[in-house]
PDB file of C-alpha atoms and ligand atoms in Angstrom:
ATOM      1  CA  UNK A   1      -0.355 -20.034 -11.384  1.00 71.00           C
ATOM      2  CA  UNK A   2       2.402 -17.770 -10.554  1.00 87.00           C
ATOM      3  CA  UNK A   3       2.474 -15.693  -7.635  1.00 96.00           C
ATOM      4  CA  UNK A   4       1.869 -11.894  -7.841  1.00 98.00           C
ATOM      5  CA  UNK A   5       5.038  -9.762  -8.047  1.00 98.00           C
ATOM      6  CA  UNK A   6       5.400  -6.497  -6.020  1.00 98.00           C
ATOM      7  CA  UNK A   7       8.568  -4.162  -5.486  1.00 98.00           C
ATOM      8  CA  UNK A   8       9.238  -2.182  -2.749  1.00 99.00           C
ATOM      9  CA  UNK A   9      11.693   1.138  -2.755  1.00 99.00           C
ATOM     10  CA  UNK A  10      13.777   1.383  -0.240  1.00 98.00           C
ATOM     11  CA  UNK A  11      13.280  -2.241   1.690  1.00 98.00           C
ATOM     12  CA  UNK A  12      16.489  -2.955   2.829  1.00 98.00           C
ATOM     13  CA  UNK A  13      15.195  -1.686   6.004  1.00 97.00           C
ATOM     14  CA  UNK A  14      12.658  -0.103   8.341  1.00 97.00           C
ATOM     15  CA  UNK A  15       8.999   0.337   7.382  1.00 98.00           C
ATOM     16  CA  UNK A  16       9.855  -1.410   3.818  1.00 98.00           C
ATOM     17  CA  UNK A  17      11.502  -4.173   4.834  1.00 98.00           C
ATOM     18  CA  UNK A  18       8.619  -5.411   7.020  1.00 98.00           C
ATOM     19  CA  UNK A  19       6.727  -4.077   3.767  1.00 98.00           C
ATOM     20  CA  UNK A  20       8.550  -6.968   1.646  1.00 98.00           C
ATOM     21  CA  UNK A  21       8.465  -9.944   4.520  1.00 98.00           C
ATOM     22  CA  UNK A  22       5.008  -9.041   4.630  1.00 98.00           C
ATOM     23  CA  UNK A  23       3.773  -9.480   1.502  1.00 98.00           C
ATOM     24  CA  UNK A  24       6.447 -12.635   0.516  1.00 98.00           C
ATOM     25  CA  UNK A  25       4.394 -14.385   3.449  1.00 98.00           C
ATOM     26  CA  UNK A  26       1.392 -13.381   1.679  1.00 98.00           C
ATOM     27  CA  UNK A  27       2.751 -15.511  -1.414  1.00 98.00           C
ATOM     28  CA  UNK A  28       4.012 -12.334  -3.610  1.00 98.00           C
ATOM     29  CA  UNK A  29       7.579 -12.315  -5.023  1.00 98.00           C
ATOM     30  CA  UNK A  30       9.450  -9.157  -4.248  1.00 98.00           C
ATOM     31  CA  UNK A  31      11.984  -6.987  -5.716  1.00 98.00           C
ATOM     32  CA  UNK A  32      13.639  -5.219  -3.402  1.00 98.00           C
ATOM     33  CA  UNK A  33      14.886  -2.080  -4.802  1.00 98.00           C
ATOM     34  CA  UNK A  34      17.237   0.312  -2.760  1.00 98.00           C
ATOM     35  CA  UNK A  35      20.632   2.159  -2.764  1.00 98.00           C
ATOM     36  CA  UNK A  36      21.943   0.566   0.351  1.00 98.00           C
ATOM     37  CA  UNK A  37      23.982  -2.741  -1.308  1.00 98.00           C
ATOM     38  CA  UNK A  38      24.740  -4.484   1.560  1.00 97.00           C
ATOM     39  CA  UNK A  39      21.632  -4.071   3.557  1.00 97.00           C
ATOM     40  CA  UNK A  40      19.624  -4.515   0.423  1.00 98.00           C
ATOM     41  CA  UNK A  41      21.147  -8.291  -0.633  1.00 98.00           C
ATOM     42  CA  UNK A  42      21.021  -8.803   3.574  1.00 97.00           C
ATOM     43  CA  UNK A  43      16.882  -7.699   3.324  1.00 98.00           C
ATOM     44  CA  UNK A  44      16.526 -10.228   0.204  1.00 98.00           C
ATOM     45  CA  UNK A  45      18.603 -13.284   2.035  1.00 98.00           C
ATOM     46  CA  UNK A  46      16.218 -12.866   4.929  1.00 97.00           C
ATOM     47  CA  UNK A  47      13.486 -13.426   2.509  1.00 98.00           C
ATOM     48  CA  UNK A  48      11.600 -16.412   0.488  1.00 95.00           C
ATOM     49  CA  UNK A  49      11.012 -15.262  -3.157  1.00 96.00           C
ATOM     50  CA  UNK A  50      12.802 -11.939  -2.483  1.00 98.00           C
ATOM     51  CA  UNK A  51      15.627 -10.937  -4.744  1.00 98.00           C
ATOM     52  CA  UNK A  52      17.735  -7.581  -4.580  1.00 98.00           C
ATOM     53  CA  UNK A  53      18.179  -4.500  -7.619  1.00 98.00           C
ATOM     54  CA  UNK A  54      20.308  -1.931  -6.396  1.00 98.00           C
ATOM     55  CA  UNK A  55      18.684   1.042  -7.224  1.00 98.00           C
ATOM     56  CA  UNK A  56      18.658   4.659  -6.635  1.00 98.00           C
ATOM     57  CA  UNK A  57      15.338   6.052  -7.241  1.00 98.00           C
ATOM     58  CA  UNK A  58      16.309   9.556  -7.659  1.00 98.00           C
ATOM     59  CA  UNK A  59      18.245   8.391 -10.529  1.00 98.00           C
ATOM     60  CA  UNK A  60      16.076   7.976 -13.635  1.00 98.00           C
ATOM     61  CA  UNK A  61      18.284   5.272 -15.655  1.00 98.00           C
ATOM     62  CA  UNK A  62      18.463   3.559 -12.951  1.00 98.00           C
ATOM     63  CA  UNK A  63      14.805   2.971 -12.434  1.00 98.00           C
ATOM     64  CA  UNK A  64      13.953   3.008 -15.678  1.00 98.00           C
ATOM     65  CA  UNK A  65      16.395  -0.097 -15.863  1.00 98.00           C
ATOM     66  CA  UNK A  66      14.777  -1.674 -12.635  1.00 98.00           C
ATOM     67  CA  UNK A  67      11.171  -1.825 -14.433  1.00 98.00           C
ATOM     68  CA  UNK A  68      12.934  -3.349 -17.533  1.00 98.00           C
ATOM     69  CA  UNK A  69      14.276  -5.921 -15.177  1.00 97.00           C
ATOM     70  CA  UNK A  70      10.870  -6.665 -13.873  1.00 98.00           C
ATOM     71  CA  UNK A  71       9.506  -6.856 -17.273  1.00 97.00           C
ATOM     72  CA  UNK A  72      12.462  -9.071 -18.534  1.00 97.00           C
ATOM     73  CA  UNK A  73      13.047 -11.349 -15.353  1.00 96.00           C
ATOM     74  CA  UNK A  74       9.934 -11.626 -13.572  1.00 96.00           C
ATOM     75  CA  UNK A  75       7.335 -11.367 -16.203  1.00 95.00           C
ATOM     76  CA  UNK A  76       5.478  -8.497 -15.291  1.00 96.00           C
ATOM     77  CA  UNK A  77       4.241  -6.311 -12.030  1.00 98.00           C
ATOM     78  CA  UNK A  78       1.152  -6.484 -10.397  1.00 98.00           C
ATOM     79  CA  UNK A  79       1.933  -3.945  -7.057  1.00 98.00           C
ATOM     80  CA  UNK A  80       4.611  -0.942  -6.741  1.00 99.00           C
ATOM     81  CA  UNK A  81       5.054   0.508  -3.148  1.00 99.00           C
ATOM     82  CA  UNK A  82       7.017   3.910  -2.758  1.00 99.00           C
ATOM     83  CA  UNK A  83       8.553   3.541   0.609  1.00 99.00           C
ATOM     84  CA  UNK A  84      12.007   4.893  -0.132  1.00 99.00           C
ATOM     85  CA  UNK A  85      12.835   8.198   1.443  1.00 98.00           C
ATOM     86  CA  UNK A  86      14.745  10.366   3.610  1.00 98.00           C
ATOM     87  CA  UNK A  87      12.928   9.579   6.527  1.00 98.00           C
ATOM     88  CA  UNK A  88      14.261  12.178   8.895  1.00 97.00           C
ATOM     89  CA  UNK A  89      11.598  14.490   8.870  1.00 98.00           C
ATOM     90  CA  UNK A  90      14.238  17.739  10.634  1.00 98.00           C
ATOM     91  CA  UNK A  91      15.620  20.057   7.984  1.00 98.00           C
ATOM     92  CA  UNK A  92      16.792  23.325  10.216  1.00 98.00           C
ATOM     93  CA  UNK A  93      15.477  26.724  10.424  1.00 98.00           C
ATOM     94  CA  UNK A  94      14.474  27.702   6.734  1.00 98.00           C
ATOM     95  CA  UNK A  95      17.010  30.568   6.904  1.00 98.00           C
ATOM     96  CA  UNK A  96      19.789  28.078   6.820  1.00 98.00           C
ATOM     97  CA  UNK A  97      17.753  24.955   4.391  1.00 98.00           C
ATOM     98  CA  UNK A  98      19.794  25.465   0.641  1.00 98.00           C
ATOM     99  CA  UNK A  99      18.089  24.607  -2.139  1.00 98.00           C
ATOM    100  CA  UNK A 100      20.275  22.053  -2.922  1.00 98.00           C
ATOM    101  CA  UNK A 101      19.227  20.231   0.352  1.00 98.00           C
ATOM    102  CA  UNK A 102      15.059  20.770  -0.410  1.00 98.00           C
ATOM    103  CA  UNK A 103      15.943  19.363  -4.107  1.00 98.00           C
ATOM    104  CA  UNK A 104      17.440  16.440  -2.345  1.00 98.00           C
ATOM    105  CA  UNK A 105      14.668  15.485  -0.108  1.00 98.00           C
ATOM    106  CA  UNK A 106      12.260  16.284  -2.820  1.00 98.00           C
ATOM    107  CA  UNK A 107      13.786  14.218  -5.269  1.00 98.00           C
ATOM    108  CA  UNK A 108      14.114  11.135  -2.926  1.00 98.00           C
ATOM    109  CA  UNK A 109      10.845  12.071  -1.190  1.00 98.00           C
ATOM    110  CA  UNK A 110       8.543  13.204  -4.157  1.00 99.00           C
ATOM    111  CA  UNK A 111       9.594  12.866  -7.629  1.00 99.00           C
ATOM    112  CA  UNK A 112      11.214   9.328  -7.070  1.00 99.00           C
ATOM    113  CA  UNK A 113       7.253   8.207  -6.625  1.00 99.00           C
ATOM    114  CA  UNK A 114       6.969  10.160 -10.290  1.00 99.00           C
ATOM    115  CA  UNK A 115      10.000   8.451 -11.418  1.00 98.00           C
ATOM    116  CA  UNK A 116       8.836   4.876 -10.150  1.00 99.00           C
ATOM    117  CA  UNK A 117       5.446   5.014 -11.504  1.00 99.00           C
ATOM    118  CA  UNK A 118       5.849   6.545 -14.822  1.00 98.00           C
ATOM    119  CA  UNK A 119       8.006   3.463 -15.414  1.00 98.00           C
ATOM    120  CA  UNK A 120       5.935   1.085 -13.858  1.00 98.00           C
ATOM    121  CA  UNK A 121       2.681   2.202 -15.759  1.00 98.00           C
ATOM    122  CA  UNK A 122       2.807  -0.188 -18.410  1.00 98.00           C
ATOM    123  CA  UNK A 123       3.695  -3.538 -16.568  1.00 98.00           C
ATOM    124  CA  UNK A 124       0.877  -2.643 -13.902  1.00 98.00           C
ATOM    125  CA  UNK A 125      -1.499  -1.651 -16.519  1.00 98.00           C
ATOM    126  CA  UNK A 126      -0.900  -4.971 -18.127  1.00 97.00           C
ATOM    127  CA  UNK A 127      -1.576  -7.041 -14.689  1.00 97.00           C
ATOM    128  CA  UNK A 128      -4.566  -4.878 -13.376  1.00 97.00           C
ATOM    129  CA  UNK A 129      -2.082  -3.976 -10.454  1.00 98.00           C
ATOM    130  CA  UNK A 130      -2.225  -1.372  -7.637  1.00 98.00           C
ATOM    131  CA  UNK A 131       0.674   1.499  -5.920  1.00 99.00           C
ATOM    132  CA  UNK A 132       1.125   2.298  -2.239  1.00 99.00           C
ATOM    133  CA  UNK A 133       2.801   5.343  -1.790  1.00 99.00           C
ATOM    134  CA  UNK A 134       4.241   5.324   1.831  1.00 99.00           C
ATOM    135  CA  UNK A 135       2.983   9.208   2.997  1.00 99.00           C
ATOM    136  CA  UNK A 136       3.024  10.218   6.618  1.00 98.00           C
ATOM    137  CA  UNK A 137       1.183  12.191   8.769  1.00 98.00           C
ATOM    138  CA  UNK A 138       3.485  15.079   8.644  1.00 98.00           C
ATOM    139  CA  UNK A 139       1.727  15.697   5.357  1.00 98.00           C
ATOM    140  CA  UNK A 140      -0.944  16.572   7.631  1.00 98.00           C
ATOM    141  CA  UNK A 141       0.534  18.877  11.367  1.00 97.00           C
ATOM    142  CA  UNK A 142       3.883  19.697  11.487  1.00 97.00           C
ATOM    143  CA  UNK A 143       6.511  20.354  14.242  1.00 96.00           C
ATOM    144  CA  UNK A 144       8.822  23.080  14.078  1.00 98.00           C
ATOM    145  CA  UNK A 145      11.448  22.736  10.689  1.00 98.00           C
ATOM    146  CA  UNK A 146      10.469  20.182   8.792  1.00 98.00           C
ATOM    147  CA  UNK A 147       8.924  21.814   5.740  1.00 98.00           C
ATOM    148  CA  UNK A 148      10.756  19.929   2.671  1.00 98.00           C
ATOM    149  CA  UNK A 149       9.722  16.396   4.510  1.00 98.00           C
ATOM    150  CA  UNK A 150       6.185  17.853   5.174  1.00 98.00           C
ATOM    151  CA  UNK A 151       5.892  19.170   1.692  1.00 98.00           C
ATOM    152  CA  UNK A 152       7.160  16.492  -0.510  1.00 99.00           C
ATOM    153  CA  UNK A 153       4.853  13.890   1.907  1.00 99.00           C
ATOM    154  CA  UNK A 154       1.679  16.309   1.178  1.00 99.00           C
ATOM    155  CA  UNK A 155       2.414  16.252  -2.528  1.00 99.00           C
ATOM    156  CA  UNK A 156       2.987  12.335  -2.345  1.00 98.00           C
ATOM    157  CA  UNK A 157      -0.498  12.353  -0.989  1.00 99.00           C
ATOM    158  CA  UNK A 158      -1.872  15.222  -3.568  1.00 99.00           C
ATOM    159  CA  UNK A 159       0.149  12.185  -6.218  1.00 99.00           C
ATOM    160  CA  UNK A 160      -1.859   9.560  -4.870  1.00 99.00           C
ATOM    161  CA  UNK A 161      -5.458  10.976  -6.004  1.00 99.00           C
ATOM    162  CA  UNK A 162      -4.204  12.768  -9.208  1.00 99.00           C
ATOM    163  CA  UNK A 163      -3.137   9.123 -10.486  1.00 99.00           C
ATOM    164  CA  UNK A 164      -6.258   7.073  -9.129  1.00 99.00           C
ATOM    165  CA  UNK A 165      -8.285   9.422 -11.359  1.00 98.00           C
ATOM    166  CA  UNK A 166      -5.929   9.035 -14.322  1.00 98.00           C
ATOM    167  CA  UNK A 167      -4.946   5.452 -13.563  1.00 98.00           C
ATOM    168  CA  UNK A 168      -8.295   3.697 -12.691  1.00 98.00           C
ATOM    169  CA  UNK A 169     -10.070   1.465 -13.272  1.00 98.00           C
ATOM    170  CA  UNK A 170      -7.104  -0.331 -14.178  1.00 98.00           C
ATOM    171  CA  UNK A 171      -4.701   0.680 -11.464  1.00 98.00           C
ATOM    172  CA  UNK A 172      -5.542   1.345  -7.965  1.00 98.00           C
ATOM    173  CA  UNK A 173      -3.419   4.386  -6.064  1.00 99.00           C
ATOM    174  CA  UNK A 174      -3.916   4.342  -2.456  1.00 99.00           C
ATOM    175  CA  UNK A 175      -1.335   5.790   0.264  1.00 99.00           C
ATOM    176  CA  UNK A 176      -0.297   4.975   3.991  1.00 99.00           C
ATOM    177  CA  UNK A 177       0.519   7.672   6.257  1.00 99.00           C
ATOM    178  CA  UNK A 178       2.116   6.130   9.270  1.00 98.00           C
ATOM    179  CA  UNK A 179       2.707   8.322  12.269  1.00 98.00           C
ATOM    180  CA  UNK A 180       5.286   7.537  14.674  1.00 98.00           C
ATOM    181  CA  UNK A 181       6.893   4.242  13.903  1.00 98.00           C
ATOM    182  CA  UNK A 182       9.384   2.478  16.202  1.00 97.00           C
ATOM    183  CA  UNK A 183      12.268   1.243  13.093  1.00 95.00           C
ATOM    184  CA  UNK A 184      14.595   0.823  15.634  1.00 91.00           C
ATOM    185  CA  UNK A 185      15.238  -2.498  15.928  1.00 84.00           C
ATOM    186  CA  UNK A 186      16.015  -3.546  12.055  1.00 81.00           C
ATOM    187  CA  UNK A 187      16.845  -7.289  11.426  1.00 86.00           C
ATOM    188  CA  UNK A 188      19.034  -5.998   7.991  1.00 89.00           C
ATOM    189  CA  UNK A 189      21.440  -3.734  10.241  1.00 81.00           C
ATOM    190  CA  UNK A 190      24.292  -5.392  11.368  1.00 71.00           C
ATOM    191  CA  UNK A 191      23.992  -3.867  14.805  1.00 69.00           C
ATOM    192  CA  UNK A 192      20.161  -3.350  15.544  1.00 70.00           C
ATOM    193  CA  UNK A 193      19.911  -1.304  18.283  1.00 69.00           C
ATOM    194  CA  UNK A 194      16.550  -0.689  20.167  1.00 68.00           C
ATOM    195  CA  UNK A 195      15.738   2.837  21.658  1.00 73.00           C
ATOM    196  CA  UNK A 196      13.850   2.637  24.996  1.00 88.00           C
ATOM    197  CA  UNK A 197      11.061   4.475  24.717  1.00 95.00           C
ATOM    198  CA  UNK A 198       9.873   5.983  27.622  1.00 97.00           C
ATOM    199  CA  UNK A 199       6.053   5.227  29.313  1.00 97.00           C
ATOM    200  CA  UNK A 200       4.959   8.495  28.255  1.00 97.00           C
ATOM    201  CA  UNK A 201       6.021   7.952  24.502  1.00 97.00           C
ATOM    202  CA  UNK A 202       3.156   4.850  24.488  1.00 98.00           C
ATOM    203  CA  UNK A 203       0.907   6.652  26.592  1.00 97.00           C
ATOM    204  CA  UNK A 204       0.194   9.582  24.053  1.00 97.00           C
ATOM    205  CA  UNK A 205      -1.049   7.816  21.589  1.00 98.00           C
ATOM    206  CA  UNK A 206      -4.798   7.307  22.604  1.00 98.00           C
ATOM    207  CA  UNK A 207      -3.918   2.993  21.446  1.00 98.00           C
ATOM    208  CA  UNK A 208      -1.102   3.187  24.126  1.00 98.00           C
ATOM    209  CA  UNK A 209       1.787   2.649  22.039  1.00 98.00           C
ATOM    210  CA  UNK A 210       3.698   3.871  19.335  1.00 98.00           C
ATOM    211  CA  UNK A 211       3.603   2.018  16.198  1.00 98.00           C
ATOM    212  CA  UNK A 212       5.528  -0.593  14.934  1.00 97.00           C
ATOM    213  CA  UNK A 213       6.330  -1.522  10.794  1.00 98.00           C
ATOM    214  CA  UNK A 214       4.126  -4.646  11.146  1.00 98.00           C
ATOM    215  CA  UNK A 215       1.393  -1.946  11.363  1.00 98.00           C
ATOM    216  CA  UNK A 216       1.984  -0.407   8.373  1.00 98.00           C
ATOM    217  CA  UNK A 217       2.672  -3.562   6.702  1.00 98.00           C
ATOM    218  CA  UNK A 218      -0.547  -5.337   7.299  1.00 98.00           C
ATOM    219  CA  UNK A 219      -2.092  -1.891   5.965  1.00 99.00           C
ATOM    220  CA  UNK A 220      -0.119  -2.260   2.902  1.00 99.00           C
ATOM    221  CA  UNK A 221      -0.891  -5.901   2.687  1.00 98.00           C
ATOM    222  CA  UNK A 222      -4.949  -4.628   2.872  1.00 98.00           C
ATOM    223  CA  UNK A 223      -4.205  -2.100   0.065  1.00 98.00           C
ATOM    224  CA  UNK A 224      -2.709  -4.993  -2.438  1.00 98.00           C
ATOM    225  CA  UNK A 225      -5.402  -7.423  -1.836  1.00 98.00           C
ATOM    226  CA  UNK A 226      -8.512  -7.314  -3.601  1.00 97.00           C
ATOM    227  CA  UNK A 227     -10.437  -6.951  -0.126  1.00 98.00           C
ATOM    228  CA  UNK A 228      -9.561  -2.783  -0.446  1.00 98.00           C
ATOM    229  CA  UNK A 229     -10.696  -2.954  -4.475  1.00 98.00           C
ATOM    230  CA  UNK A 230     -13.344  -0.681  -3.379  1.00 98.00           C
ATOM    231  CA  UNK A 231     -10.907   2.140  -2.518  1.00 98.00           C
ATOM    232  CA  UNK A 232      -8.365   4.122  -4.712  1.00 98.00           C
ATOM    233  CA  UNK A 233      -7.111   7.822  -4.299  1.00 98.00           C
ATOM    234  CA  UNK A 234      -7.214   7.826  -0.520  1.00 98.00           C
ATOM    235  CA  UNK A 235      -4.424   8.505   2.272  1.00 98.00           C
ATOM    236  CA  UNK A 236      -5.086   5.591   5.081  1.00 98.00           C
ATOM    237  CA  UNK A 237      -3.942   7.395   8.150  1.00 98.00           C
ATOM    238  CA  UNK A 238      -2.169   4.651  10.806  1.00 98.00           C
ATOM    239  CA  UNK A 239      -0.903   6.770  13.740  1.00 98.00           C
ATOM    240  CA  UNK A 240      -2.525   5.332  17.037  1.00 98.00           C
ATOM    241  CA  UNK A 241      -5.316   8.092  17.073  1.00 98.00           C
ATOM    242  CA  UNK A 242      -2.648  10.858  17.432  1.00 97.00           C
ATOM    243  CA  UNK A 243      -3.976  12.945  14.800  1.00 96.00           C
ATOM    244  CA  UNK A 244      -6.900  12.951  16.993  1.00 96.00           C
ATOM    245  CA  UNK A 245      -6.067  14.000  19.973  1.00 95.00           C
ATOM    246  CA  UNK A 246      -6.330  17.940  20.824  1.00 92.00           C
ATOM    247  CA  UNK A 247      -3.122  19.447  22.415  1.00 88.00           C
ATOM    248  CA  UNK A 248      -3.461  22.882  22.956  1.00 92.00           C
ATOM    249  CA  UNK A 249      -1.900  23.475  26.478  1.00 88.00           C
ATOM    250  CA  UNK A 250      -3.866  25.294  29.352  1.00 81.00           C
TER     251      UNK A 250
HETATM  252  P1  LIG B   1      14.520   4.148   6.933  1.00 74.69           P
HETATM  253  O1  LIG B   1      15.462   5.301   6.887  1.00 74.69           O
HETATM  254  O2  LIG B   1      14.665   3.138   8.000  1.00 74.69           O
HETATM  255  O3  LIG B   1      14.543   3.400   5.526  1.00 74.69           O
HETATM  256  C1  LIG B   1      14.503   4.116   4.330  1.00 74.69           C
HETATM  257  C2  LIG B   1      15.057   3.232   3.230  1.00 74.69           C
HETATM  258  O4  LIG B   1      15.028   3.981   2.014  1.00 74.69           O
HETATM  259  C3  LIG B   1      16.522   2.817   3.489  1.00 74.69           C
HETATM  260  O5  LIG B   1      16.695   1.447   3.239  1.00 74.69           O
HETATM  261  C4  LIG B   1      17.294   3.680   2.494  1.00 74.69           C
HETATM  262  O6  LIG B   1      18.496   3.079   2.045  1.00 74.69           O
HETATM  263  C5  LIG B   1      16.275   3.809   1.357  1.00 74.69           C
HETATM  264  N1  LIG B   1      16.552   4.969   0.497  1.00 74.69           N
HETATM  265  C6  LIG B   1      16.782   6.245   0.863  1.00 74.69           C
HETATM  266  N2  LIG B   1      17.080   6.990  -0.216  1.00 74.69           N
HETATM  267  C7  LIG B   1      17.021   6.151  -1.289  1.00 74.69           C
HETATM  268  C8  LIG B   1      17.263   6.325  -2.677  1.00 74.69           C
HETATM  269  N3  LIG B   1      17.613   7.513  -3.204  1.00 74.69           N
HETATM  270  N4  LIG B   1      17.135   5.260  -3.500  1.00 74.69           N
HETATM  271  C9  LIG B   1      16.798   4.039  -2.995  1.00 74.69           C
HETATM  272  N5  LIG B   1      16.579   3.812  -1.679  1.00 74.69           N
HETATM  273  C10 LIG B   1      16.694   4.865  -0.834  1.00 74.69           C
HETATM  274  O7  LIG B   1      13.043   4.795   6.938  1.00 74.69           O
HETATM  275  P2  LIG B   1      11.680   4.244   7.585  1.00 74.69           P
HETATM  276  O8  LIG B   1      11.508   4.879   8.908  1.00 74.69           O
HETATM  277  O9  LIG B   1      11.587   2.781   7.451  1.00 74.69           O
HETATM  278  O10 LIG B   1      10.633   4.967   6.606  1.00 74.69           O
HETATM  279  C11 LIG B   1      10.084   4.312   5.472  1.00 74.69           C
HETATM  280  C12 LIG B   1       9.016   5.222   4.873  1.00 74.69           C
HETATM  281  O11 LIG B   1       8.029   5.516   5.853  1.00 74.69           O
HETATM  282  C13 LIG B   1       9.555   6.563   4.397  1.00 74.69           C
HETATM  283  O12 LIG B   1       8.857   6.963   3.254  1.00 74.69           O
HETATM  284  C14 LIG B   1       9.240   7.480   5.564  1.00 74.69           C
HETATM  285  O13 LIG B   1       9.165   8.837   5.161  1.00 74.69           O
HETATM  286  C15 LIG B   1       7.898   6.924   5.996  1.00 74.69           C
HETATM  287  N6  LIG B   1       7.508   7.226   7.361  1.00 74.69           N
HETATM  288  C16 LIG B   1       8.238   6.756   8.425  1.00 74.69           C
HETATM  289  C17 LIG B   1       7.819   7.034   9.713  1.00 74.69           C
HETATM  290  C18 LIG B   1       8.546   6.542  10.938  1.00 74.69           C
HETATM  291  O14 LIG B   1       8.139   6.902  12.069  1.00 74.69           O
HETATM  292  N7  LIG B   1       9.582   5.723  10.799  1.00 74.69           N
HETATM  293  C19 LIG B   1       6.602   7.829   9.972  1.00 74.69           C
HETATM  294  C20 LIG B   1       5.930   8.266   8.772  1.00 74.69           C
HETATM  295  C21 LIG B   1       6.370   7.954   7.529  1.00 74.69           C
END
């Protein structure tokens, strides 16, 4: 039998690249699929059964000719996660956010998940196969200018239940919202570099440390496997308790 084969927006680092390693030493083949060339092929030579489709996902022939690749070369599709994004949440004071700049981050945020799965549909349908749409918990309490990150993450998540409903039994739509993950230290950059974080950064969190992507891989890992088959629609939350903890100040 042939393994399962998933693909994974914007892997070529960060959160999605532990997404891929994950799941290729879980047995699944991956296609990589990101704008970043070098990193990307880098990501896909670090990996067994990974290969690399440059792809910008805000750019609809270009994913509609990444499915057609997966249909062509690999056979079929059997899991799509939407990871890629801008992932810097800050966009300035509202007064001084253009449109142009909340189209952009909607687009690569939002409407990229759109793009992905409306093209993905029929492979997954074929293979009884599942999406992960990476959220985050900024979907859910926000700090201070961040509103075209915070809104295109809340409609990813509003996405997410709209499709299970449409999609199931079929497909299974589930999302991940991490909260703060430590990407620092990327094995595709040519220079990782590691920020110190500080005691009190850990300490917050009522688990006692920040994330790292290995978290939200092993979630996404869960998701794909038919252990979670019981659960579609819903937005796992994987933040260390944060979203828990009450912080109004004395
Ligand atoms: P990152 O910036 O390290 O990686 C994002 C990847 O997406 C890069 O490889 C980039 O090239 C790719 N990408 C960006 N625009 C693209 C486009 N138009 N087409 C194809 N690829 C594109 O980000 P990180 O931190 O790994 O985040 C991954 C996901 O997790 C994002 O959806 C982010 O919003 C989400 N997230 C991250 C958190 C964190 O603390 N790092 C917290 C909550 C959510």
């Amino acid at each position: 039998m042939t393994s399962p084969c998933a693909t994974v927006t914007g892997a070529a680092r960060g959160i999605g690249f532990a997404i891929a390693r994950r799941l290729t030493r879980d047995g699944w083949r991956i296609v990589i699929a990101d704008c970043e060339t070098d990193r990307g092929r880098r990501a896909a030579e670090q990996l067994d059964q990974a290969r690399f489709v440059p792809t910008d996902v805000t750019d609809e022939t270009a994913v509609e000719a990444l499915f057609r690749d997966l249909g062509q070369s690999e056979g079929g599709l059997d899991l799509l996660v939407n990871n890629a994004a801008i992932a810097d949440p800050s966009n300035g004071p509202i007064e001084s956010l253009s449109p142009a700049a909340w189209h952009q981050r909607l687009n690569t945020n939002l409407t990229s998940a759109y793009l992905c799965t409306h093209f993905a549909v029929p492979l997954l349908r074929a293979r009884e196969g599942g999406i992960v749409n990476i959220a985050s918990t900024r979907a859910l309490q926000s700090e201070p200018d961040c509103e075209a990150y915070a809104a295109a993450k809340g409609g990813l998540i509003a996405l997410t239940h709209a499709l299970a409903v449409s999609l199931g039994p079929a497909i299974r739509v589930n999302a991940v919202s991490p909260g703060w993950i430590d990407t620092s230290a990327s094995p595709t950059d040519a220079n990782p570099q590691s920020e110190a974080l500080t005691a009190s950064d850990h300490a917050q969190h009522p688990v006692g440390r920040v994330g790292g992507v290995d978290d939200v891989a092993a979630a996404v890992a869960w998701l794909a496997s038919a252990d979670s088959s019981f659960m579609s629609g819903e937005n796992l939350v994987l933040d260390g308790g944060m979203r828990r903890r009450m912080i109004y100040t004395d």
